[in-house]
Short mmCIF file of C-alpha atoms in Angstrom, two decimals:
data_model
loop_
_atom_site.label_atom_id
_atom_site.label_comp_id
_atom_site.label_asym_id
_atom_site.label_seq_id
_atom_site.Cartn_x
_atom_site.Cartn_y
_atom_site.Cartn_z
CA UNK A 1 -53.05 11.42 35.11
CA UNK A 2 -50.97 12.80 33.17
CA UNK A 3 -49.98 15.59 35.71
CA UNK A 4 -47.54 13.32 37.06
CA UNK A 5 -45.49 12.97 33.50
CA UNK A 6 -44.07 16.36 34.30
CA UNK A 7 -41.96 15.33 36.88
CA UNK A 8 -41.30 12.65 35.37
CA UNK A 9 -40.88 14.59 32.20
CA UNK A 10 -38.37 17.40 33.33
CA UNK A 11 -36.12 14.41 35.04
CA UNK A 12 -35.94 12.89 31.97
CA UNK A 13 -34.46 16.20 30.19
CA UNK A 14 -32.12 16.42 33.10
CA UNK A 15 -30.60 13.20 32.44
CA UNK A 16 -30.41 14.15 28.60
CA UNK A 17 -29.49 17.83 29.95
CA UNK A 18 -26.90 15.78 32.09
CA UNK A 19 -25.99 13.35 29.09
CA UNK A 20 -25.32 15.90 26.70
CA UNK A 21 -23.34 17.21 28.51
CA UNK A 22 -20.68 14.15 29.57
CA UNK A 23 -20.54 13.64 25.87
CA UNK A 24 -19.59 16.49 24.20
CA UNK A 25 -16.83 17.09 27.50
CA UNK A 26 -15.40 13.78 26.85
CA UNK A 27 -15.35 14.43 23.23
CA UNK A 28 -13.62 17.54 23.96
CA UNK A 29 -10.74 15.96 26.17
CA UNK A 30 -10.45 13.06 23.88
CA UNK A 31 -10.20 15.86 21.67
CA UNK A 32 -7.68 18.14 23.78
CA UNK A 33 -5.18 14.37 24.24
CA UNK A 34 -5.01 13.87 19.98
CA UNK A 35 -4.21 17.08 19.20
CA UNK A 36 -2.13 17.18 22.05
CA UNK A 37 -0.48 13.52 20.37
CA UNK A 38 -1.09 13.49 16.44
CA UNK A 39 -1.13 17.53 15.96
CA UNK A 40 1.33 20.10 18.24
CA UNK A 41 2.97 22.48 16.21
CA UNK A 42 5.47 20.90 14.49
CA UNK A 43 9.34 22.43 14.05
CA UNK A 44 11.35 22.91 11.45
CA UNK A 45 14.21 20.77 11.67
CA UNK A 46 15.10 22.34 8.46
CA UNK A 47 18.20 25.23 7.93
CA UNK A 48 16.58 27.15 5.02
CA UNK A 49 18.98 29.76 5.54
CA UNK A 50 21.53 26.65 3.54
CA UNK A 51 21.67 26.71 0.25
CA UNK A 52 20.62 22.71 0.52
CA UNK A 53 17.28 22.11 1.73
CA UNK A 54 17.80 18.41 1.78
CA UNK A 55 21.70 16.38 1.47
CA UNK A 56 21.75 12.11 1.45
CA UNK A 57 24.60 10.70 1.67
CA UNK A 58 24.09 7.81 -1.37
CA UNK A 59 28.06 7.61 -1.24
CA UNK A 60 27.89 5.28 1.36
CA UNK A 61 26.50 2.13 2.45
CA UNK A 62 23.36 1.79 4.22
CA UNK A 63 25.23 0.14 7.24
CA UNK A 64 27.59 2.90 7.09
CA UNK A 65 25.06 5.40 7.69
CA UNK A 66 24.49 5.49 3.31
CA UNK A 67 21.03 5.63 1.81
CA UNK A 68 19.48 5.04 -1.36
CA UNK A 69 16.70 5.72 -4.35
CA UNK A 70 14.99 3.57 -5.08
CA UNK A 71 11.36 2.08 -7.10
CA UNK A 72 9.18 0.14 -6.43
CA UNK A 73 5.69 -2.17 -7.92
CA UNK A 74 4.69 -5.62 -8.21
CA UNK A 75 3.97 -8.91 -8.94
CA UNK A 76 -0.07 -8.38 -9.69
CA UNK A 77 0.21 -4.95 -10.83
CA UNK A 78 2.87 -5.49 -13.69
CA UNK A 79 3.55 -8.99 -14.75
CA UNK A 80 1.86 -10.46 -17.94
CA UNK A 81 1.18 -14.49 -18.74
CA UNK A 82 0.21 -14.32 -14.49
CA UNK A 83 -3.38 -15.88 -14.10
CA UNK A 84 -3.54 -14.90 -10.66
CA UNK A 85 -6.35 -14.50 -8.40
CA UNK A 86 -6.67 -10.76 -9.45
CA UNK A 87 -6.93 -12.46 -13.09
CA UNK A 88 -9.85 -13.66 -12.20
CA UNK A 89 -11.31 -11.34 -10.05
CA UNK A 90 -11.37 -9.27 -13.19
CA UNK A 91 -12.39 -11.17 -15.74
CA UNK A 92 -15.49 -11.87 -13.36
CA UNK A 93 -18.06 -10.40 -15.47
CA UNK A 94 -20.60 -9.26 -12.10
CA UNK A 95 -19.76 -8.65 -8.95
CA UNK A 96 -20.22 -12.78 -7.45
CA UNK A 97 -16.78 -13.32 -5.93
CA UNK A 98 -17.59 -9.25 -4.14
CA UNK A 99 -20.73 -8.82 -1.40
CA UNK A 100 -20.33 -5.25 -1.58
CA UNK A 101 -21.87 -4.78 -5.42
CA UNK A 102 -22.46 -1.14 -5.41
CA UNK A 103 -19.02 -0.31 -4.45
CA UNK A 104 -17.04 -2.18 -7.14
CA UNK A 105 -14.89 0.72 -9.88
CA UNK A 106 -15.97 2.55 -12.75
CA UNK A 107 -15.00 2.93 -16.05
CA UNK A 108 -13.22 6.10 -17.25
CA UNK A 109 -14.16 8.55 -17.79
CA UNK A 110 -11.88 10.64 -19.68
CA UNK A 111 -9.76 10.00 -22.39
CA UNK A 112 -6.87 11.81 -23.44
CA UNK A 113 -4.50 10.30 -25.85
CA UNK A 114 -6.72 6.82 -25.46
CA UNK A 115 -5.56 6.62 -22.17
CA UNK A 116 -8.72 6.45 -20.16
CA UNK A 117 -8.70 8.69 -16.72
CA UNK A 118 -10.88 7.79 -13.58
CA UNK A 119 -13.20 10.95 -12.32
CA UNK A 120 -13.79 11.69 -8.90
CA UNK A 121 -17.01 14.05 -8.07
CA UNK A 122 -18.45 14.64 -4.52
CA UNK A 123 -21.97 15.30 -4.17
CA UNK A 124 -25.26 15.07 -1.77
CA UNK A 125 -26.84 11.64 -2.21
CA UNK A 126 -29.68 13.96 -3.92
CA UNK A 127 -33.86 12.79 -4.09
CA UNK A 128 -34.10 10.50 -7.43
CA UNK A 129 -29.93 10.32 -7.46
CA UNK A 130 -28.46 6.18 -9.32
CA UNK A 131 -25.70 5.74 -6.97
CA UNK A 132 -22.54 4.94 -9.79
CA UNK A 133 -19.50 2.89 -8.72
CA UNK A 134 -16.15 4.75 -8.89
CA UNK A 135 -12.73 4.06 -7.69
CA UNK A 136 -11.95 1.44 -4.58
CA UNK A 137 -9.25 3.71 -3.10
CA UNK A 138 -11.96 6.15 -2.79
CA UNK A 139 -14.24 4.39 -1.90
CA UNK A 140 -12.21 3.68 1.14
CA UNK A 141 -12.50 6.36 1.90
CA UNK A 142 -15.71 6.99 2.12
CA UNK A 143 -17.24 9.39 -0.72
CA UNK A 144 -19.33 8.04 -4.15
CA UNK A 145 -20.44 9.15 -7.31
CA UNK A 146 -24.04 9.84 -8.05
CA UNK A 147 -25.37 10.08 -11.62
CA UNK A 148 -29.22 11.20 -13.10
CA UNK A 149 -29.29 9.51 -15.23
CA UNK A 150 -31.78 5.84 -14.94
CA UNK A 151 -29.58 3.73 -17.59
CA UNK A 152 -28.44 0.92 -16.64
CA UNK A 153 -24.27 -0.07 -16.48
CA UNK A 154 -22.41 -3.42 -16.87
CA UNK A 155 -21.31 -5.09 -13.61
CA UNK A 156 -17.21 -5.56 -13.40
CA UNK A 157 -15.04 -6.60 -10.66
CA UNK A 158 -12.71 -4.68 -12.01
CA UNK A 159 -14.26 -1.63 -14.93
CA UNK A 160 -11.63 0.03 -15.52
CA UNK A 161 -10.26 -3.36 -16.38
CA UNK A 162 -12.74 -3.52 -18.80
CA UNK A 163 -12.39 -0.55 -21.00
CA UNK A 164 -7.84 -1.01 -21.57
CA UNK A 165 -6.92 -2.60 -24.06
CA UNK A 166 -4.79 -5.88 -23.53
CA UNK A 167 -5.39 -5.43 -20.13
CA UNK A 168 -4.38 -9.42 -19.15
CA UNK A 169 -1.01 -8.14 -20.76
CA UNK A 170 -0.37 -5.37 -17.39
CA UNK A 171 3.38 -4.78 -18.20
CA UNK A 172 4.43 -7.47 -19.91
CA UNK A 173 7.64 -7.07 -17.40
CA UNK A 174 7.49 -10.79 -17.48
CA UNK A 175 7.67 -11.91 -21.38
CA UNK A 176 9.27 -7.75 -21.55
CA UNK A 177 11.03 -6.69 -18.22
CA UNK A 178 13.61 -4.57 -19.90
CA UNK A 179 11.10 -1.58 -21.21
CA UNK A 180 10.58 -0.96 -17.71
CA UNK A 181 14.55 -2.10 -16.21
CA UNK A 182 15.35 0.63 -18.86
CA UNK A 183 13.64 3.67 -17.63
CA UNK A 184 14.03 2.82 -13.23
CA UNK A 185 18.23 2.49 -14.22
CA UNK A 186 17.80 5.41 -17.38
CA UNK A 187 16.49 7.79 -13.22
CA UNK A 188 19.65 6.68 -12.21
CA UNK A 189 18.16 4.58 -8.91
CA UNK A 190 20.40 1.88 -7.18
CA UNK A 191 17.32 -0.22 -5.68
CA UNK A 192 14.75 -1.59 -7.57
CA UNK A 193 11.45 -3.24 -5.36
CA UNK A 194 9.37 -6.64 -7.09
CA UNK A 195 7.79 -9.02 -6.68
CA UNK A 196 7.52 -12.87 -6.60
CA UNK A 197 3.99 -14.50 -7.29
CA UNK A 198 3.00 -17.03 -4.48
CA UNK A 199 1.36 -18.65 -7.44
CA UNK A 200 2.94 -18.52 -10.48
CA UNK A 201 5.84 -20.67 -8.46
CA UNK A 202 3.04 -22.74 -6.57
CA UNK A 203 0.52 -22.78 -8.55
CA UNK A 204 -1.79 -25.76 -6.89
CA UNK A 205 -1.16 -26.61 -2.98
CA UNK A 206 0.91 -28.83 -2.29
CA UNK A 207 -1.29 -31.91 -1.03
CA UNK A 208 1.38 -34.86 -2.93
CA UNK A 209 4.85 -32.16 -1.50
CA UNK A 210 6.23 -29.87 -2.36
CA UNK A 211 8.03 -31.49 -5.05
CA UNK A 212 5.15 -31.87 -7.34
CA UNK A 213 3.66 -28.15 -7.14
CA UNK A 214 6.75 -26.35 -7.92
CA UNK A 215 6.45 -24.92 -11.63
CA UNK A 216 10.98 -25.09 -12.04
CA UNK A 217 10.46 -23.16 -14.90
CA UNK A 218 8.69 -20.03 -13.63
CA UNK A 219 11.20 -20.25 -10.86
CA UNK A 220 14.34 -19.69 -13.25
CA UNK A 221 11.68 -17.61 -15.54
CA UNK A 222 12.14 -14.95 -12.67
CA UNK A 223 15.92 -15.81 -11.70
CA UNK A 224 16.36 -13.99 -14.92
CA UNK A 225 14.42 -11.48 -14.64
CA UNK A 226 16.55 -10.59 -10.96
CA UNK A 227 19.61 -11.21 -12.58
CA UNK A 228 19.14 -9.10 -15.20
CA UNK A 229 18.02 -6.06 -12.85
CA UNK A 230 22.17 -6.41 -11.69
CA UNK A 231 23.15 -5.99 -14.94
CA UNK A 232 21.07 -2.28 -15.19
CA UNK A 233 23.02 -1.39 -12.20
CA UNK A 234 20.18 -1.72 -9.29
CA UNK A 235 20.52 -3.63 -6.39
CA UNK A 236 16.86 -5.48 -5.63
CA UNK A 237 14.97 -5.56 -2.82
CA UNK A 238 12.01 -8.32 -3.40
CA UNK A 239 9.30 -9.11 -1.96
CA UNK A 240 6.80 -12.31 -1.73
CA UNK A 241 3.45 -10.62 -0.69
CA UNK A 242 2.28 -8.56 -1.76
CA UNK A 243 -1.90 -8.81 -2.10
CA UNK A 244 -1.82 -11.69 -4.40
CA UNK A 245 -3.47 -15.11 -2.29
CA UNK A 246 -3.49 -18.30 -5.10
CA UNK A 247 -6.60 -18.72 -5.38
CA UNK A 248 -5.80 -22.40 -4.14
CA UNK A 249 -5.68 -21.20 -0.67
CA UNK A 250 -8.24 -18.69 -1.22
CA UNK A 251 -10.68 -21.79 -1.63
CA UNK A 252 -10.68 -22.95 1.77
CA UNK A 253 -10.23 -19.47 3.95
CA UNK A 254 -6.20 -18.85 3.15
CA UNK A 255 -4.41 -16.88 5.67
CA UNK A 256 -7.19 -18.44 8.07
CA UNK A 257 -6.80 -21.09 8.70
CA UNK A 258 -2.59 -21.93 9.86
CA UNK A 259 -1.48 -24.65 7.13
CA UNK A 260 -0.56 -21.83 4.99
CA UNK A 261 2.08 -20.44 6.98
CA UNK A 262 3.05 -23.43 6.53
CA UNK A 263 3.13 -23.54 2.58
CA UNK A 264 4.19 -19.75 3.08
CA UNK A 265 7.50 -20.77 4.75
CA UNK A 266 7.71 -23.28 1.46
CA UNK A 267 7.36 -20.68 -0.61
CA UNK A 268 9.74 -18.69 1.10
CA UNK A 269 12.52 -21.54 1.55
CA UNK A 270 11.84 -22.25 -2.62
CA UNK A 271 12.38 -18.34 -3.02
CA UNK A 272 15.01 -17.96 -0.35
CA UNK A 273 17.11 -21.06 -1.89
CA UNK A 274 17.00 -19.74 -5.29
CA UNK A 275 17.65 -16.94 -5.44
CA UNK A 276 19.39 -14.96 -1.67
CA UNK A 277 22.34 -15.20 -3.02
CA UNK A 278 20.54 -12.19 -5.40
CA UNK A 279 18.80 -10.43 -3.03
CA UNK A 280 19.78 -7.86 -0.81
CA UNK A 281 16.28 -6.32 1.39
CA UNK A 282 13.88 -8.78 2.27
CA UNK A 283 9.61 -7.63 2.10
CA UNK A 284 7.76 -10.83 3.85
CA UNK A 285 4.63 -9.43 4.04
CA UNK A 286 3.50 -5.63 2.12
CA UNK A 287 0.85 -4.17 3.96
CA UNK A 288 -1.23 -6.84 6.20
CA UNK A 289 -2.93 -4.60 7.93
CA UNK A 290 -4.92 -3.31 4.57
CA UNK A 291 -5.15 -6.71 2.72
CA UNK A 292 -6.60 -8.11 5.66
CA UNK A 293 -9.42 -5.51 6.17
CA UNK A 294 -9.98 -5.79 2.43
CA UNK A 295 -10.13 -9.15 1.74
CA UNK A 296 -11.21 -10.83 5.13
CA UNK A 297 -13.89 -8.47 6.48
CA UNK A 298 -15.30 -6.19 3.78
CA UNK A 299 -14.62 -8.89 0.52
CA UNK A 300 -13.81 -5.84 -1.72
CA UNK A 301 -10.53 -7.56 -2.55
CA UNK A 302 -10.37 -11.72 -3.99
CA UNK A 303 -9.69 -14.58 -1.24
CA UNK A 304 -12.00 -13.22 1.73
CA UNK A 305 -15.80 -13.62 0.71
CA UNK A 306 -16.75 -13.36 4.47
CA UNK A 307 -19.72 -13.98 5.28
CA UNK A 308 -22.52 -11.51 7.41
CA UNK A 309 -21.12 -12.71 11.61
CA UNK A 310 -17.44 -11.60 9.96
CA UNK A 311 -17.87 -8.80 8.59
CA UNK A 312 -20.03 -7.69 12.08
CA UNK A 313 -17.70 -9.32 14.14
CA UNK A 314 -14.27 -7.97 11.54
CA UNK A 315 -12.96 -5.70 14.37
CA UNK A 316 -13.88 -7.23 17.51
CA UNK A 317 -11.05 -9.10 19.61
CA UNK A 318 -12.30 -12.35 18.62
CA UNK A 319 -13.27 -11.00 15.18
CA UNK A 320 -11.56 -12.39 11.60
CA UNK A 321 -9.15 -9.39 11.42
CA UNK A 322 -6.61 -10.27 13.86
CA UNK A 323 -7.35 -13.85 13.57
CA UNK A 324 -5.73 -13.56 10.04
CA UNK A 325 -3.38 -10.69 11.20
CA UNK A 326 -2.25 -13.27 14.39
CA UNK A 327 -0.80 -16.07 10.96
CA UNK A 328 0.76 -13.04 8.80
CA UNK A 329 2.47 -12.08 11.56
CA UNK A 330 3.66 -16.07 12.48
CA UNK A 331 4.74 -16.46 9.67
CA UNK A 332 6.98 -13.57 9.18
CA UNK A 333 8.39 -14.20 12.18
CA UNK A 334 9.15 -17.38 11.01
CA UNK A 335 10.11 -16.75 7.88
CA UNK A 336 12.75 -14.21 9.00
CA UNK A 337 14.12 -16.77 11.22
CA UNK A 338 14.44 -19.22 7.98
CA UNK A 339 16.14 -16.54 5.45
CA UNK A 340 17.87 -15.82 7.86
CA UNK A 341 19.68 -19.72 9.24
CA UNK A 342 19.62 -19.78 4.52
CA UNK A 343 21.99 -16.56 4.60
CA UNK A 344 24.23 -17.20 7.59
CA UNK A 345 24.72 -20.69 6.28
CA UNK A 346 25.44 -19.63 3.02
CA UNK A 347 27.57 -15.98 3.61
CA UNK A 348 25.05 -13.95 3.19
CA UNK A 349 24.09 -10.64 4.77
CA UNK A 350 20.05 -10.69 4.63
CA UNK A 351 18.17 -7.47 5.94
CA UNK A 352 14.49 -8.50 6.37
CA UNK A 353 10.96 -6.41 7.02
CA UNK A 354 7.70 -5.52 5.90
CA UNK A 355 6.39 -3.32 4.24
CA UNK A 356 3.68 -1.34 6.43
CA UNK A 357 1.47 1.14 5.27
CA UNK A 358 0.79 3.85 7.44
CA UNK A 359 -1.57 6.53 6.89
CA UNK A 360 -2.35 10.69 9.27
CA UNK A 361 -5.16 9.51 9.92
CA UNK A 362 -6.89 12.46 11.90
CA UNK A 363 -10.63 13.93 12.93
CA UNK A 364 -12.72 16.22 11.62
CA UNK A 365 -15.18 17.34 14.01
CA UNK A 366 -14.69 16.98 17.82
CA UNK A 367 -17.64 13.26 17.83
CA UNK A 368 -14.54 11.66 15.32
CA UNK A 369 -11.75 11.36 17.63
CA UNK A 370 -12.88 7.71 18.51
CA UNK A 371 -13.31 6.56 15.23
CA UNK A 372 -9.95 7.65 14.12
CA UNK A 373 -8.41 6.15 18.11
CA UNK A 374 -10.48 3.30 16.91
CA UNK A 375 -8.41 3.54 13.29
CA UNK A 376 -5.31 3.96 14.96
CA UNK A 377 -5.51 1.52 17.74
CA UNK A 378 -6.18 -1.70 15.32
CA UNK A 379 -4.00 -0.60 12.91
CA UNK A 380 -0.51 1.85 13.90
CA UNK A 381 1.52 -0.33 16.44
CA UNK A 382 -0.48 -3.97 17.18
CA UNK A 383 1.29 -5.56 13.93
CA UNK A 384 4.70 -4.73 14.50
CA UNK A 385 4.61 -4.01 18.09
CA UNK A 386 3.86 -8.46 17.53
CA UNK A 387 6.91 -8.65 15.54
CA UNK A 388 9.65 -6.03 16.32
CA UNK A 389 11.97 -8.34 17.95
CA UNK A 390 11.73 -9.87 14.58
CA UNK A 391 12.66 -6.73 12.35
CA UNK A 392 16.03 -5.72 10.52
CA UNK A 393 14.08 -2.84 8.81
CA UNK A 394 10.75 -0.56 9.15
CA UNK A 395 9.54 -0.35 5.62
CA UNK A 396 6.99 2.29 5.53
CA UNK A 397 4.21 3.08 3.04
CA UNK A 398 3.25 6.03 2.80
CA UNK A 399 0.47 8.14 0.26
CA UNK A 400 -1.43 11.25 2.57
CA UNK A 401 -4.17 11.71 5.04
CA UNK A 402 -7.01 10.83 5.59
CA UNK A 403 -9.40 12.94 7.73
CA UNK A 404 -12.69 10.63 9.37
CA UNK A 405 -16.02 12.16 9.76
CA UNK A 406 -18.77 10.18 10.75
CA UNK A 407 -18.87 6.02 9.32
CA UNK A 408 -17.12 7.63 6.54
CA UNK A 409 -13.54 9.87 5.64
CA UNK A 410 -13.95 13.74 3.41
CA UNK A 411 -13.03 15.88 1.88
CA UNK A 412 -11.39 19.63 3.40
CA UNK A 413 -11.93 22.14 1.36
CA UNK A 414 -8.81 23.41 1.29
CA UNK A 415 -6.91 19.76 0.97
CA UNK A 416 -5.22 18.97 -2.32
CA UNK A 417 -6.33 15.34 -3.40
CA UNK A 418 -4.82 13.40 -5.45
CA UNK A 419 -7.27 11.60 -8.59
CA UNK A 420 -8.66 9.20 -5.59
CA UNK A 421 -9.22 11.28 -3.40
CA UNK A 422 -6.20 10.90 -1.08
CA UNK A 423 -5.01 14.52 0.26
CA UNK A 424 -1.79 14.59 -0.45
CA UNK A 425 -0.26 15.88 3.26
CA UNK A 426 3.98 15.87 3.22
CA UNK A 427 4.22 16.81 6.98
CA UNK A 428 2.22 13.78 7.85
CA UNK A 429 4.93 11.74 6.97
CA UNK A 430 7.12 13.68 8.88
CA UNK A 431 4.77 13.19 12.09
CA UNK A 432 4.33 9.35 11.43
CA UNK A 433 7.79 8.60 10.89
CA UNK A 434 8.99 10.20 14.57
CA UNK A 435 6.05 8.35 16.07
CA UNK A 436 7.28 4.27 14.67
CA UNK A 437 10.63 6.41 15.81
CA UNK A 438 9.90 6.85 18.87
CA UNK A 439 8.26 3.63 20.27
CA UNK A 440 10.83 1.61 19.16
CA UNK A 441 14.16 3.08 19.37
CA UNK A 442 15.28 1.59 21.83
CA UNK A 443 15.56 -1.48 19.21
CA UNK A 444 17.15 0.43 17.00
CA UNK A 445 15.13 0.16 14.17
CA UNK A 446 16.23 1.54 11.08
CA UNK A 447 12.63 2.89 8.50
CA UNK A 448 12.78 2.54 4.53
CA UNK A 449 10.26 5.11 2.84
CA UNK A 450 9.38 1.51 0.90
CA UNK A 451 6.39 3.62 -0.88
CA UNK A 452 5.51 6.44 -1.91
CA UNK A 453 3.49 8.07 -4.21
CA UNK A 454 0.54 9.98 -5.53
CA UNK A 455 -2.16 8.99 -7.95
CA UNK A 456 -1.96 12.26 -11.03
CA UNK A 457 -2.91 11.60 -14.31
CA UNK A 458 -2.12 15.69 -15.40
CA UNK A 459 0.89 15.16 -13.31
CA UNK A 460 0.61 18.71 -11.85
CA UNK A 461 0.48 17.96 -8.27
CA UNK A 462 3.08 14.17 -8.64
CA UNK A 463 6.39 17.03 -8.99
CA UNK A 464 6.54 19.03 -5.44
CA UNK A 465 4.64 15.68 -4.65
CA UNK A 466 8.18 14.11 -4.33
CA UNK A 467 10.10 17.04 -3.62
CA UNK A 468 7.83 17.87 -0.58
CA UNK A 469 7.96 14.14 0.93
CA UNK A 470 11.96 14.17 0.59
CA UNK A 471 11.97 17.31 2.48
CA UNK A 472 9.60 15.54 5.13
CA UNK A 473 12.00 12.48 5.67
CA UNK A 474 14.72 15.38 5.72
CA UNK A 475 13.44 16.45 8.70
CA UNK A 476 12.41 13.73 10.20
CA UNK A 477 16.28 12.67 9.76
CA UNK A 478 17.57 15.74 11.68
CA UNK A 479 15.64 14.15 14.63
CA UNK A 480 17.54 11.38 14.72
CA UNK A 481 15.24 8.99 13.25
CA UNK A 482 17.37 6.54 11.08
CA UNK A 483 16.19 6.39 7.03
CA UNK A 484 17.90 4.27 4.82
CA UNK A 485 16.21 4.38 1.44
CA UNK A 486 13.03 6.14 0.35
CA UNK A 487 11.26 4.23 -3.24
CA UNK A 488 9.13 6.07 -5.24
CA UNK A 489 5.92 3.69 -6.81
CA UNK A 490 6.41 3.68 -9.05
CA UNK A 491 7.75 3.84 -13.13
CA UNK A 492 5.05 3.04 -15.28
CA UNK A 493 1.36 3.50 -14.99
CA UNK A 494 0.71 -0.59 -14.46
CA UNK A 495 -3.09 -2.55 -12.98
CA UNK A 496 -3.63 -0.43 -8.86
CA UNK A 497 -5.83 -3.87 -7.26
CA UNK A 498 -9.34 -3.12 -7.39
CA UNK A 499 -9.27 -0.11 -9.36
CA UNK A 500 -7.74 -1.78 -12.86
CA UNK A 501 -5.78 0.34 -15.17
CA UNK A 502 -7.60 3.85 -13.44
CA UNK A 503 -5.73 6.15 -11.01
CA UNK A 504 -1.95 6.96 -12.87
CA UNK A 505 1.20 6.82 -10.31
CA UNK A 506 3.28 6.76 -12.86
CA UNK A 507 6.19 8.63 -13.47
CA UNK A 508 5.87 7.29 -16.86
CA UNK A 509 2.44 7.21 -19.04
CA UNK A 510 1.31 3.71 -20.78
CA UNK A 511 0.02 4.25 -24.06
CA UNK A 512 -1.61 0.81 -23.91
CA UNK A 513 -3.67 1.04 -27.18
CA UNK A 514 -0.19 1.75 -29.06
CA UNK A 515 1.52 -1.62 -28.07
CA UNK A 516 2.10 -0.14 -24.58
CA UNK A 517 4.17 3.19 -25.56
CA UNK A 518 5.99 4.95 -22.62
CA UNK A 519 5.26 8.18 -22.50
CA UNK A 520 7.40 9.54 -19.48
CA UNK A 521 6.16 12.45 -18.02
CA UNK A 522 7.90 16.07 -16.29
CA UNK A 523 7.51 14.41 -12.64
CA UNK A 524 10.06 11.04 -14.45
CA UNK A 525 12.52 13.78 -15.42
CA UNK A 526 12.39 16.21 -11.71
CA UNK A 527 12.82 12.69 -10.47
CA UNK A 528 15.85 12.10 -12.07
CA UNK A 529 17.47 14.56 -11.58
CA UNK A 530 17.19 14.46 -8.31
CA UNK A 531 17.85 11.09 -7.41
CA UNK A 532 21.89 12.59 -9.52
CA UNK A 533 21.89 16.16 -7.90
CA UNK A 534 21.74 14.28 -4.54
CA UNK A 535 25.34 11.88 -5.78
CA UNK A 536 26.57 15.20 -5.27
CA UNK A 537 25.43 17.66 -3.11
CA UNK A 538 21.41 18.71 -2.29
CA UNK A 539 18.11 19.77 -2.98
#
């Protein structure tokens, strides 16, 4: 009887060999195609023999080919006296609002000058080792942190919020905007990116009519802050939705429902009617696909509460990701028309766009290509394609490179990393600008670097990071890409979403125990010097 199984086993072995060969061949072809599309060798459009490697014409208006420098922030990062979804999320001592409590950020593990700093540790899991919480930004890249200690840790949604001094004050930008604005102005920038918080302006669902749900005092105070920006000689780029969904909208499902589009339009209308004369650039949405993924697919941010079915089917064509992205695209398109209609009737020149998160994703090995292709397919172009006829500019938020390996992201030995685990790769910004320019050049669509920065408490990485990314922007411009401006993230260390006060993105350190005293880092002076130099010559 066993003799008859021999030919069957031989044939099965041959079939497995054929399938393995086909799999390797298919992945090899895919890898070659990926390399040709995304990793082809770069030429150098910069003249290295020139006295100045890069120049930016800051004397002209952007409409005439000019260029501006700026700094960026967001309400949830800096505003005090703000009871928004993020404050509720941070104050929650359990991880009930997050279905994945094992992926919560850590307490700071080092202290320097009273400022807590996160530690990134990447090791292989060993038997008997206990998984610890760490920075959400690092977790989202597939990194883990372990300890052989068995003691129990407190479980918080935002641990690096609970261990900070007066965390609810953030940076007091609401009660004292001048501290941040003075620091920004002294760098020489001409554009300041800020936002207005939807929850603050509409603290409750407008089921009884818009007039009864609007906080008029908040509107007047925001107008005063925007006027302060102008008083310091800076123009305003205003963001309407920056990862902060009102709790009352989250209660019914938020962007999974069409009525959120209507509420957002009412909010946009209120903002436009009150601030249009003071705003040069409008950003309707900041990184919509990041918000959709972390809120509605992963449940790592407040307001999503996905069930197991939504998580399992999130990436499918009819899954929650595409569903949410659809309504956010509709909301942007309608807001675009609303802003332009009001501006036209008021003889104003409105520029409306979004801030789109772009990272340079590449596969680590042969069998990681499908994952990298899927990630790029979902995040790079679909949302922009759906609203491309409703953009005056496309904002690019670029921080670095991500190397995909199996289900997560990999640390590559010869790459440089921020403290949050993101690889530093200035060429990626150059490559992405060329890719987006090639795709949308028929629309003559200009670009703005709406965010670019690095988490670096030591300030050793940040200084070359700034210079190298500015060279990448100049290189893209030399290849015909129209870039109107560059905004660095950010002025002072602040609340970084689910990572709390862990990551240090600021040009300026903040001594929280010492009444939020500001301590400019060397990169602050380098950035300031660079901005001033570009106004007269070049880099």
